[in-house]
Coordinates of C-alpha atoms in Angstrom, one line a residue:
X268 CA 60.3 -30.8 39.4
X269 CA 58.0 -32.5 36.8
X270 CA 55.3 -33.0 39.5
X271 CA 55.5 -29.1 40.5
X272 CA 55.1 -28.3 37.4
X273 CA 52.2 -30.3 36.7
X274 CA 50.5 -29.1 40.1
X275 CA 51.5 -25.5 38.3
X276 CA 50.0 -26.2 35.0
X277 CA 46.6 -28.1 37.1
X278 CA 46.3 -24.5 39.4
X279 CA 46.6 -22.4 36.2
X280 CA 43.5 -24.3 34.7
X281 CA 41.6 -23.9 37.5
X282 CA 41.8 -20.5 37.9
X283 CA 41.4 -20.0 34.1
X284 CA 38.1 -22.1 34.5
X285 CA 37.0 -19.6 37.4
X286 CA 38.0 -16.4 35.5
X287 CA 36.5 -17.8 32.8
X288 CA 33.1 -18.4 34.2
X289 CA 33.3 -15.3 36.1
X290 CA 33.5 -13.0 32.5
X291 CA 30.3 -15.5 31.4
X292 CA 28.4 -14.4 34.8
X293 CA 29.7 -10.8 33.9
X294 CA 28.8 -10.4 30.8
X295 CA 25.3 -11.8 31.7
X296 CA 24.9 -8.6 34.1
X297 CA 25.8 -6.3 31.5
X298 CA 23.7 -8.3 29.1
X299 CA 20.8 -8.0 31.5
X300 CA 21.3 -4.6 32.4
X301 CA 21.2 -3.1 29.0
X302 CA 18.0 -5.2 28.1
X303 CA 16.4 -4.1 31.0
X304 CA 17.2 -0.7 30.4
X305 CA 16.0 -0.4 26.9
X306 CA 12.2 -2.4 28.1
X307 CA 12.2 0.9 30.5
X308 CA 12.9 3.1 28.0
X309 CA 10.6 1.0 25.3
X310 CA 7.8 -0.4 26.9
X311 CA 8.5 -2.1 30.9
X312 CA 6.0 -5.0 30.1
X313 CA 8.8 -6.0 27.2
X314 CA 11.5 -6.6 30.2
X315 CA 13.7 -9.6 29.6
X316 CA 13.0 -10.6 33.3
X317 CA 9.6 -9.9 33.1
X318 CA 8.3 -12.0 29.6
X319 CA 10.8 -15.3 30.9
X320 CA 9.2 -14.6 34.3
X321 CA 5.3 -14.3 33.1
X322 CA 5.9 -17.5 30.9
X323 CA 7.4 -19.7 34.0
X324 CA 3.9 -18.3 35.9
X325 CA 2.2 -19.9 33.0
X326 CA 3.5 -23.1 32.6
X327 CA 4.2 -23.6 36.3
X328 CA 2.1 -26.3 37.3
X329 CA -0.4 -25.1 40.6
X330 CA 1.5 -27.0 43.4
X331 CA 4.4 -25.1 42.2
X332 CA 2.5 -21.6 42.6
X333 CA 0.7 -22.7 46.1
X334 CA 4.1 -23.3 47.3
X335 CA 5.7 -20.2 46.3
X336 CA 3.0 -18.3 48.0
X337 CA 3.1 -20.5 50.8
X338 CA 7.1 -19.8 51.1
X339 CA 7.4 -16.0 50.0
X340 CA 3.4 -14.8 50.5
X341 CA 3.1 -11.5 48.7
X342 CA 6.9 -11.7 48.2
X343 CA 6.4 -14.4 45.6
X344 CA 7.2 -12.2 43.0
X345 CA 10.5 -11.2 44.0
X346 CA 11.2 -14.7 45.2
X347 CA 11.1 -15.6 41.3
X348 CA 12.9 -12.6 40.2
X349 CA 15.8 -13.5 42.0
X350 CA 15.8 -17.7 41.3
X351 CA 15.6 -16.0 37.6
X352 CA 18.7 -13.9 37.8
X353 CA 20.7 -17.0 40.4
X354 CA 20.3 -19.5 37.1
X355 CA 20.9 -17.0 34.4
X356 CA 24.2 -16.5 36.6
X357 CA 24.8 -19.8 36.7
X358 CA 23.8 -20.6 32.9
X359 CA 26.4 -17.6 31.6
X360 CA 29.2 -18.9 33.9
X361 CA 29.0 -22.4 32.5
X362 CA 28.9 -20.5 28.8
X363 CA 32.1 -18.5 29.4
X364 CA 33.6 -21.9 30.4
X365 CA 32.6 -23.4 27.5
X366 CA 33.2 -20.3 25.7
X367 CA 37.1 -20.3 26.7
X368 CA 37.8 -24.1 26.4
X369 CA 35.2 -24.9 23.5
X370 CA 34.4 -22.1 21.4
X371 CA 31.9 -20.9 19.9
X372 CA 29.5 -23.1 22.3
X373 CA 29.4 -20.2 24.6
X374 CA 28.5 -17.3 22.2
X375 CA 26.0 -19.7 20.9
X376 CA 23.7 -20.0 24.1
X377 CA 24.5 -16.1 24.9
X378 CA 22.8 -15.8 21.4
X379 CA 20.3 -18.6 22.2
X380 CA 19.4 -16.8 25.4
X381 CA 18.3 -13.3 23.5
X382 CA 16.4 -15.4 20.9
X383 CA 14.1 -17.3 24.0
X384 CA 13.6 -14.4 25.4
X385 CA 12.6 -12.3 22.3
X386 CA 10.2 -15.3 21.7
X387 CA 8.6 -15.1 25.0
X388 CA 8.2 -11.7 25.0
X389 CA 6.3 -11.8 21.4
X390 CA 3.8 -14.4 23.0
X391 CA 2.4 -12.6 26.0
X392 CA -0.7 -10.7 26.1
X393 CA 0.4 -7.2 26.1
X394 CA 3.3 -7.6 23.4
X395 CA 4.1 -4.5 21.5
X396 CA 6.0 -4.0 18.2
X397 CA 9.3 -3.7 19.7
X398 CA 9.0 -6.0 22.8
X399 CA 11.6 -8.3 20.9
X400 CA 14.0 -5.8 21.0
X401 CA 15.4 -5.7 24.6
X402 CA 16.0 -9.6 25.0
X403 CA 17.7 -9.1 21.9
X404 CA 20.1 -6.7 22.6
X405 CA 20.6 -8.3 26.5
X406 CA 21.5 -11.8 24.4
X407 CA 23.9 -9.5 21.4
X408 CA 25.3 -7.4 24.2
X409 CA 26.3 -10.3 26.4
X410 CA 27.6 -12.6 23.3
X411 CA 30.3 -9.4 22.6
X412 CA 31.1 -8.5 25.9
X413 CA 31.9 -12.4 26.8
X414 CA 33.9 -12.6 23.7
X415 CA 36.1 -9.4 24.6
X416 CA 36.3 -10.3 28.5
X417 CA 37.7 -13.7 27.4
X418 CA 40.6 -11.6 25.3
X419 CA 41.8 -10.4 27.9
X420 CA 42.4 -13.3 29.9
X421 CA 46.1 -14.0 30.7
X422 CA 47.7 -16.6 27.6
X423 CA 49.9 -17.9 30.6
X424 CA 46.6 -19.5 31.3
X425 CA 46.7 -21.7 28.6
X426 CA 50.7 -22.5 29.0
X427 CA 52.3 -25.7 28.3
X428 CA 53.3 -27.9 31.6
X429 CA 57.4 -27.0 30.4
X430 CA 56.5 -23.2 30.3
X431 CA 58.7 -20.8 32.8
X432 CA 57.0 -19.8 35.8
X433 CA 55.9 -16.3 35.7
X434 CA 56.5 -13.2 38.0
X435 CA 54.1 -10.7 39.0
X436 CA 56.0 -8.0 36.6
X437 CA 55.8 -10.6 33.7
X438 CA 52.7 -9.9 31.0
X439 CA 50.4 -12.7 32.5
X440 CA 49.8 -11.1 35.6
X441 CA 49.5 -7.8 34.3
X442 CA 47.1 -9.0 31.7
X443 CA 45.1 -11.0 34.5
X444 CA 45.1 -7.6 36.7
X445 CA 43.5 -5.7 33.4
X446 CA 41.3 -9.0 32.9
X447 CA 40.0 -7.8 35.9
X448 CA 39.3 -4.4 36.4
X449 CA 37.1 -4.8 33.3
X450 CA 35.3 -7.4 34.4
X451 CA 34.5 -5.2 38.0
X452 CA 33.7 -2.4 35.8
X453 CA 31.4 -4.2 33.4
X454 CA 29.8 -5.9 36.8
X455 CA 29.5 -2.2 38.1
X456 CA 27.7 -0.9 34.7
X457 CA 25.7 -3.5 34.8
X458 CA 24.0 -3.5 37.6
X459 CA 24.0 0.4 37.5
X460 CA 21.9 -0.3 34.4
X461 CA 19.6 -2.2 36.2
X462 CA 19.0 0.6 38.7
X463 CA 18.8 3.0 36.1
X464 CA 16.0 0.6 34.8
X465 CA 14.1 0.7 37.8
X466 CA 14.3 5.0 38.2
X467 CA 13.7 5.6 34.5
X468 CA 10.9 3.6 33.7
X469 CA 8.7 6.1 31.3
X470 CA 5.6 4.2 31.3
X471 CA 5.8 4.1 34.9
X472 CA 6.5 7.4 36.1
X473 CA 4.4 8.7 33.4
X474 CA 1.2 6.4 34.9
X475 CA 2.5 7.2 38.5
X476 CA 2.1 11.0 37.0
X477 CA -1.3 11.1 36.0
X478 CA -2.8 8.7 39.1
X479 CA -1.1 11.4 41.2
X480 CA -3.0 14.6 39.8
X481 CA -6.5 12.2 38.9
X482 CA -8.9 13.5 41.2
X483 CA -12.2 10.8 41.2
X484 CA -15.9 12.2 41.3
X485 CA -17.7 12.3 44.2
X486 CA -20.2 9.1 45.0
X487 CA -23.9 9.8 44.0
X488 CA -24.3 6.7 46.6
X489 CA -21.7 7.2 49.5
X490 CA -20.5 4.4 51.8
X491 CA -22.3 4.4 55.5
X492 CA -19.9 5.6 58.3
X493 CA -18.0 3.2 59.9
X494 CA -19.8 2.1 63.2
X495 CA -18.1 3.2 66.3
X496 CA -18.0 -0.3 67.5
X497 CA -16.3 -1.9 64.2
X498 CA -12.9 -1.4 65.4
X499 CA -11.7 -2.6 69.0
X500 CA -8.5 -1.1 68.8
X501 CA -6.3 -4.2 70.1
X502 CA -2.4 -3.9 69.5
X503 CA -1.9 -6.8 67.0
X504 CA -5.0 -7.2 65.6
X505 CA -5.9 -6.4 62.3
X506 CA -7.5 -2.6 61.8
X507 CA -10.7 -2.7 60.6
X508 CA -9.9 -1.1 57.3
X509 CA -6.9 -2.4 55.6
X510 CA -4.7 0.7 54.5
X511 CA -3.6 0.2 50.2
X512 CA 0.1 -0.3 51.1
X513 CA -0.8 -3.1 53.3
X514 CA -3.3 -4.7 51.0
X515 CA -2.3 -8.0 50.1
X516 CA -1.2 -8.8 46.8
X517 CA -1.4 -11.9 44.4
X518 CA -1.5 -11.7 41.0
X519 CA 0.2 -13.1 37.6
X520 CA 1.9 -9.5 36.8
X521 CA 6.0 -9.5 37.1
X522 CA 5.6 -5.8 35.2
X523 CA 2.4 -3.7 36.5
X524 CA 0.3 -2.8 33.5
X525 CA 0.7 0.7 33.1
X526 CA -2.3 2.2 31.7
X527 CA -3.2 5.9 30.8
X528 CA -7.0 6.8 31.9
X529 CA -7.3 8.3 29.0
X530 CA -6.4 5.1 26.8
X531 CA -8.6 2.9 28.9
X532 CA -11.8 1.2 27.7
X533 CA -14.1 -1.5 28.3
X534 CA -15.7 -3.9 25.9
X535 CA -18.7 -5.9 27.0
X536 CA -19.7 -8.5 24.1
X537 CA -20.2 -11.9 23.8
X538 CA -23.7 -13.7 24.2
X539 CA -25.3 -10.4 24.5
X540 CA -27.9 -8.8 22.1
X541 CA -26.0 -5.2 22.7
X542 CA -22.1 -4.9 22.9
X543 CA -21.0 -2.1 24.8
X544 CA -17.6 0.0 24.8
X545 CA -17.3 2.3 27.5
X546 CA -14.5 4.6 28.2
X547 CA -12.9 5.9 31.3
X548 CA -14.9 9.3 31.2
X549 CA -17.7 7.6 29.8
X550 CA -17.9 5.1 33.4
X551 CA -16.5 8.1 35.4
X552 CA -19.6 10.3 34.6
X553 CA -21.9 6.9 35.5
X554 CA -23.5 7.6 39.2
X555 CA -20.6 5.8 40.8
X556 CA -21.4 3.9 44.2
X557 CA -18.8 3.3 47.6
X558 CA -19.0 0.6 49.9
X559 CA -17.3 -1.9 52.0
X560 CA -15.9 -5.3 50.8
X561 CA -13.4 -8.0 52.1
X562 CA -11.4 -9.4 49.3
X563 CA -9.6 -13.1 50.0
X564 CA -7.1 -14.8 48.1
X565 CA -8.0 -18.7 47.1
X566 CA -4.7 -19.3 48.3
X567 CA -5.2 -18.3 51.7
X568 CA -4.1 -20.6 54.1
X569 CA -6.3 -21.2 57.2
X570 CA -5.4 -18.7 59.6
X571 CA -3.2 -16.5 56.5
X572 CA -3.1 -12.7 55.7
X573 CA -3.9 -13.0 52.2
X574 CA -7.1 -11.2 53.0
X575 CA -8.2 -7.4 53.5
X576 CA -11.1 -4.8 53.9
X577 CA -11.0 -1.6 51.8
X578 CA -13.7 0.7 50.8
X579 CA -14.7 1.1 47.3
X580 CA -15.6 3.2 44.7
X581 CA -17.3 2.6 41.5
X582 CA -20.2 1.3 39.5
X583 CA -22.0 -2.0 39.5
X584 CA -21.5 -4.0 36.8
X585 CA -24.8 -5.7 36.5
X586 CA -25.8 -1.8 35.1
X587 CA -23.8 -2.1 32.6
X588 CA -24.9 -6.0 31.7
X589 CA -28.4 -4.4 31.7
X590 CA -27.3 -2.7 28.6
X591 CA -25.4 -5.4 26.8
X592 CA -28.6 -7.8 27.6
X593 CA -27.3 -11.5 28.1
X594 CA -28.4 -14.2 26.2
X595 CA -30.8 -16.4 28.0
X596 CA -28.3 -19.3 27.9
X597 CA -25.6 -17.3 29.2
X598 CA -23.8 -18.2 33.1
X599 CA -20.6 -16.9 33.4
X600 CA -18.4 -13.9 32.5
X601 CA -14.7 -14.1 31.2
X602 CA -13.3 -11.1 32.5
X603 CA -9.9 -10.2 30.9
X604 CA -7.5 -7.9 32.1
X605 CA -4.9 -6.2 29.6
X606 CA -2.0 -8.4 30.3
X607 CA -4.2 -11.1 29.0
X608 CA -5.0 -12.5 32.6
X609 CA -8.5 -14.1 32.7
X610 CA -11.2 -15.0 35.5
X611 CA -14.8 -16.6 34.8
X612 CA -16.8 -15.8 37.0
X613 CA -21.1 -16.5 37.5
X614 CA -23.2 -14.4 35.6
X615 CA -25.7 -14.4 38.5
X616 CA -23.2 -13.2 40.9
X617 CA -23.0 -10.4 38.7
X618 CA -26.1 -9.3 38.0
X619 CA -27.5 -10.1 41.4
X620 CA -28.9 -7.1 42.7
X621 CA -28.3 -8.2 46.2
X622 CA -24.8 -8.3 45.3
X623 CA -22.6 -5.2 45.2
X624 CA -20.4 -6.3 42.5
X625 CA -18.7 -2.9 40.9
X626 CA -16.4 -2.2 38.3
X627 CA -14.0 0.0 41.0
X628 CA -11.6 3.1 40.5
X629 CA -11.2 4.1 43.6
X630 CA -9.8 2.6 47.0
X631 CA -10.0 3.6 50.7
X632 CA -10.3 7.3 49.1
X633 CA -8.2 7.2 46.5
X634 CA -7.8 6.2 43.1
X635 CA -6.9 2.6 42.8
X636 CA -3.1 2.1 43.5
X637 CA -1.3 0.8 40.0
X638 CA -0.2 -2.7 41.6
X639 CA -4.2 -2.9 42.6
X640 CA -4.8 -2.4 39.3
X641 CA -5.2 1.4 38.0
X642 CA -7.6 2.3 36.7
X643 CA -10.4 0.4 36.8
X644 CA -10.3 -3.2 38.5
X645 CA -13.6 -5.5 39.2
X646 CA -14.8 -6.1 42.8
X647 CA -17.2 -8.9 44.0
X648 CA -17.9 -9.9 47.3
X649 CA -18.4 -13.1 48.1
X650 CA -16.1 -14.6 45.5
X651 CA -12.3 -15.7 46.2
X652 CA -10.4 -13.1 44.1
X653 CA -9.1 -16.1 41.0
X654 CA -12.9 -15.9 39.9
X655 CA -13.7 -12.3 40.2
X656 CA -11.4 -9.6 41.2
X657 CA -9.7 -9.0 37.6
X658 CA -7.2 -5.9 37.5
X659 CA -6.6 -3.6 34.6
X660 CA -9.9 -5.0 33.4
X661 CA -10.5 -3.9 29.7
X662 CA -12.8 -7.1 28.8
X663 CA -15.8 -8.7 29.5
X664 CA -17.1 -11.8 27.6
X665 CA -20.2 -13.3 28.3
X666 CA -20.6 -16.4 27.4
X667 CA -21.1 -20.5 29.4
X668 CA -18.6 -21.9 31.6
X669 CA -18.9 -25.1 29.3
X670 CA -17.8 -22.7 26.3
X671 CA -14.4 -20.5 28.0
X672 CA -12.0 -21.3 30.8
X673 CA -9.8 -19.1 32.8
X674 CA -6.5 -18.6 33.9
X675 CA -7.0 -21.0 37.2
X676 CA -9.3 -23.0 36.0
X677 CA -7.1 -24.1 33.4
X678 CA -5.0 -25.0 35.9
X679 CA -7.3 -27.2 38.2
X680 CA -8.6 -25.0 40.1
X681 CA -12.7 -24.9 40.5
X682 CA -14.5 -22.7 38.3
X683 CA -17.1 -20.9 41.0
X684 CA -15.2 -19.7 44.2
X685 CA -17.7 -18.9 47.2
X686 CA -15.6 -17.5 49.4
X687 CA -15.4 -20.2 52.8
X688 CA -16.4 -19.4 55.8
X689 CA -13.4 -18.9 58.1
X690 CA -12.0 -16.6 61.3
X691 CA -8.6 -16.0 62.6
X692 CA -6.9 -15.6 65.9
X693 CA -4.9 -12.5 65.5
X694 CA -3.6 -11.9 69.5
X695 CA -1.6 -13.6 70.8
X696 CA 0.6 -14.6 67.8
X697 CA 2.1 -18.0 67.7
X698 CA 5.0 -18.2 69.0
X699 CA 4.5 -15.5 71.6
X700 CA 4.9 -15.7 74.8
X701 CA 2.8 -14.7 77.2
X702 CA 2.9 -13.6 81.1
X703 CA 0.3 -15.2 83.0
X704 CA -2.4 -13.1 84.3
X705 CA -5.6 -11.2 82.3
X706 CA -4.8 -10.8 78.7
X707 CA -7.0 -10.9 75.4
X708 CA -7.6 -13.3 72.8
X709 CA -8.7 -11.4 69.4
X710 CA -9.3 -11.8 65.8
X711 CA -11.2 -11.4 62.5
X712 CA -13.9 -13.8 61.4
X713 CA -15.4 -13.9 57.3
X714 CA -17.8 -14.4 55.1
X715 CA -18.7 -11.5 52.4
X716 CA -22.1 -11.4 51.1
X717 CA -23.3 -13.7 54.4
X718 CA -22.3 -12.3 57.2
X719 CA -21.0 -13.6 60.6
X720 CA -23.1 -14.1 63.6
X721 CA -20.8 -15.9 66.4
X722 CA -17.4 -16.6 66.9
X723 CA -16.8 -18.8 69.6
X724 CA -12.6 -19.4 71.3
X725 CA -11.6 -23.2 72.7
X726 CA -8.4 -23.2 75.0
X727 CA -6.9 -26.3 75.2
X728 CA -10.1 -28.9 75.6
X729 CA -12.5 -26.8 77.1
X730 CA -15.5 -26.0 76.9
X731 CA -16.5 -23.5 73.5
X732 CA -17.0 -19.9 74.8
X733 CA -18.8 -16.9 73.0
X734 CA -16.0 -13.9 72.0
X735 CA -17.9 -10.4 71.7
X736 CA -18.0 -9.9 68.3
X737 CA -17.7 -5.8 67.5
X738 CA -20.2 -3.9 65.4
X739 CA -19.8 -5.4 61.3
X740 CA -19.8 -2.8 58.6
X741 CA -21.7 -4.6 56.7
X742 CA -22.6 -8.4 55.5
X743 CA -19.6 -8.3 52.9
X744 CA -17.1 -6.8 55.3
X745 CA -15.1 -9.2 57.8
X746 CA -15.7 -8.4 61.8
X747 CA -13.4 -8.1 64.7
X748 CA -13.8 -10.6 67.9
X749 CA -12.5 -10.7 71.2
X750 CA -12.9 -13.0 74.0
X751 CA -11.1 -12.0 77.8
X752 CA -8.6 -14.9 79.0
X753 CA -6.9 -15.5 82.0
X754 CA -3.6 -17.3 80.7
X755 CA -2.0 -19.4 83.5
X756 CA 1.4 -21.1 83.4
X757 CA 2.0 -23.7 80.8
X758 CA 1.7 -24.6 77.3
X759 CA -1.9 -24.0 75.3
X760 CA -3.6 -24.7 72.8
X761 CA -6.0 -22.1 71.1
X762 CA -8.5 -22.1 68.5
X763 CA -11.4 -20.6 67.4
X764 CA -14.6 -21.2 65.2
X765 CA -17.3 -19.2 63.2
X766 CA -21.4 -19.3 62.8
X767 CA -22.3 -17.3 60.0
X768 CA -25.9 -15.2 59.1
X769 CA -27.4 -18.4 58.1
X770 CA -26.6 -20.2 61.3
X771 CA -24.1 -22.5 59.4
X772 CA -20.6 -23.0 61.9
X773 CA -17.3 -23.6 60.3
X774 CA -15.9 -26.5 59.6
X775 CA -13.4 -28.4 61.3
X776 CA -12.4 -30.2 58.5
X777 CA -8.8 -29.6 57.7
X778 CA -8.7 -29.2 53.4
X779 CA -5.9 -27.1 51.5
X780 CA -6.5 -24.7 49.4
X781 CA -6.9 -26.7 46.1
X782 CA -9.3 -26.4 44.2
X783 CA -11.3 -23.7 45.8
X784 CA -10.2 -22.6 49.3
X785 CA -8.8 -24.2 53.1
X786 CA -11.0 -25.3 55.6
X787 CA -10.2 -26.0 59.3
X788 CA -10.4 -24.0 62.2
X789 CA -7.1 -21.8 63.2
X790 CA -5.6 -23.4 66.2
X791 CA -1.9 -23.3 67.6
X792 CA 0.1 -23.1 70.4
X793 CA 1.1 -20.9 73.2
X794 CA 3.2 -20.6 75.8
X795 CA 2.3 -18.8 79.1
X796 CA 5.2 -18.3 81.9

């Protein structure tokens, strides 16, 4: 009988322990809801998720960052969101454990919670006056709700080993049963919060708004029509022209700046003789120019996506450096965009007037898509996007790259990025099969500001043979390829290689992407039945 009870007692502190840690994870969602919640209705880039989330991209050492990308792609984002909420789960569960069996330990690290993240939200870039407040109410509001959650737990809980068993009509179980249905309907609230955060948004819809009804200038200089021959219109390869919603994506933003046009302005100072403020009508009313340019992540592996061609609209920057006048002694640029991200990037490249670096508003057509970064982002060809292809772009500081460091470079990456000469096999994919018989073997070869001049395909061992390469839009624009192949039975092994405008041929040399792009040539295997 003593053992039964003592099995009794040991199953009644178990599920006290889960019920417990259940009102911590609870209140953690209610916590995080109403935080979230009031950063939408405050200021979005003051979201409790958002200022842990930016500090974790800062202090994240670049392995850690190459990886993510490397796992998730443009999903990193997301990918972090969610290990974000998985440990603040798991955090608030092991408070309301402690809460229930060692109080006040567990109201202490709900409070400690609100207080870190009221901290890190003070310390990024693009803090406001109030972006303390919603970490602060997510920390209070989960410290109370915990405490009142853990009220209503059963006392039978807690009963001595000698204590009557209890029935299901007895006050335990009906205090258990009201436990909870406040515990689903604080879960439920919670998260309903968090949805609310997501459709409410003020700054965003409000952004969204005015990017809707903003209707860009025409082009005193327009972009060349596309040549007939640039696109070969093969099923799986890449179109020509990269549509915005399938524009790749990396970037240090959690929260996308959200920036009214009509609050926007650039400051050009520095080592110049001239600082220069310009404002959005001010660079709108400039003679804006649209072109052609392939952007690249540094972070692309060989053979990756992390790449795209869009066409561009806006002004070159080396105009506006012509105003400023640089310093003699000047050689780079720190570009700085409002959420305090920062890219150095070669003054020559800049004022280069063989180079078609712009200051761009608009995109395929359009003005730039927020999460490209509305309104006014820099473009460079040529250069891997870390060094050059600053969003929300409200500074430029011209100074020596042995005076300033950026973001990356602070983090080991090089400080000049020449985009790398590479190509891609886009058809077939790896891991498709293939029927034997005449099929195609087609892709995308690189180089902005260069140009590509061959691409040449190697199946299995063989011999190197020239792919037709379609008509390039221009020198900073990638170029389709294609090459006819008739696939017999059995596994192969594909790969394929470029020459670019200077008669230089990529690389076989396999290198990651640290410190300044991959090398290699794309090559995998395919099986043909």
């Amino acid at each position: 009988m003593a053992d039964a009870r003592g099995r009794g007692a040991e199953r009644a502190r178990v599920q006290d322990g889960w019920l417990a840690a259940a009102a911590g994870a609870v209140a953690a969602v209610l916590g995080a809801g109403l935080g979230e919640l009031s950063a939408a209705l405050i200021a979005p880039a003051s979201s409790p998720f958002a200022a842990i989330g930016g500090a974790l991209i800062d202090v994240a050492p670049s392995w850690a960052k190459d990886t993510a990308i490397a796992w998730f792609g443009t999903a990193d984002k997301a990918a972090l969101l969610t290990g974000i909420a998985l440990v603040l789960l798991a955090v608030a569960a092991v408070a309301g454990l402690l809460e229930r069996r060692r109080p006040p330990i567990g109201l202490a690290i709900a409070v400690a919670l609100g207080v870190v993240g009221a901290a890190v939200a003070l310390t990024r870039a693009d803090a406001g006056a109030l972006s303390w407040l919603p970490s602060s109410i997510a920390g209070a509001t989960m410290a109370v709700s915990l405490r009142m959650l853990l009220r209503l737990l059963p006392a039978t809980a807690e009963r001595s080993d000698d204590a009557p068993p209890t029935t299901p009509d007895r006050p335990s179980e009906i205090d258990r049963r009201r436990f909870l249905v406040w515990t689903g309907g604080a879960a439920a609230v919670g998260l309903v919060m968090v949805l609310g955060a997501t459709l409410v948004s003020g700054g965003s819809r409000a952004v969204a708004a005015i990017r809707a009804a903003l209707r860009l200038p025409d082009p005193a200089v327009a972009a060349p029509p596309v040549p007939a021959g640039a696109e070969l219109n093969i099923s799986g390869l890449a179109d020509v022209i990269t549509p915005n919603d399938s524009f790749y994506r990396i970037d240090t933003a959690l929260v996308v700046p959200q920036i009214d046009p009509a609050d926007w302005s650039l400051r050009i100072h520095g080592m110049v003789e001239n600082e220069v403020v310009l404002t959005w009508d001010e660079l709108v009313a400039l003679p804006l120019e649209e072109g052609y340019a392939t952007m690249s992540c540094v972070s692309n592996e060989v053979g990756g996506t992390l790449i795209g061609n869009a066409r561009w609209l806006g002004y070159p920057i080396r105009e506006l450096l012509a105003r400023a006048r640089p310093m003699a002694d000047a050689d780079m640029v720190l570009s700085r965009s409002i959420d305090g991200f920062t890219a150095s990037t070669p003054l020559e490249a800049l004022t280069d007037p063989d180079r078609w670096s712009i200051l761009a508003v608009g995109m395929n057509g359009e003005p730039l898509p927020l999460e490209h970064g509305f309104p006014v982002r820099m473009v460079v060809p040529g250069l891997y996007g870390y060094v050059s292809a600053t969003k929300w772009v409200v500074d430029l500081e011209v100074t020596r790259f042995d005076r300033a460091t950026a973001y990356w470079t602070d983090r080991g990456w090089s400080e000049r990025g020449p985009v790398k000469l590479q190509s891609r096999i886009d058809v077939p994919r790896p891991g498709q099969g293939l029927s034997a018989g005449d099929t195609v073997i087609a892709g995308v070869a690189w180089q902005p500001h260069v140009g590509i001049s061959r691409v040449e395909v190697q199946v299995d061992d063989g011999p190197w043979e020239d792919a037709t390469l379609a008509t390039a839009i221009s020198d900073d624009t990638w170029v389709q390829w294609s090459l006819p192949w008739r696939a017999t039975a059995g596994r192969h092994v594909l790969r394929c290689r470029a020459t670019n405008a200077l008669g230089e041929t990529q690389t076989s040399e396999v290198v990651g992407v640290i410190p300044d792009g991959a090398t290699g040539w794309h090559e995998f295997p395919v099986d043909v039945f």
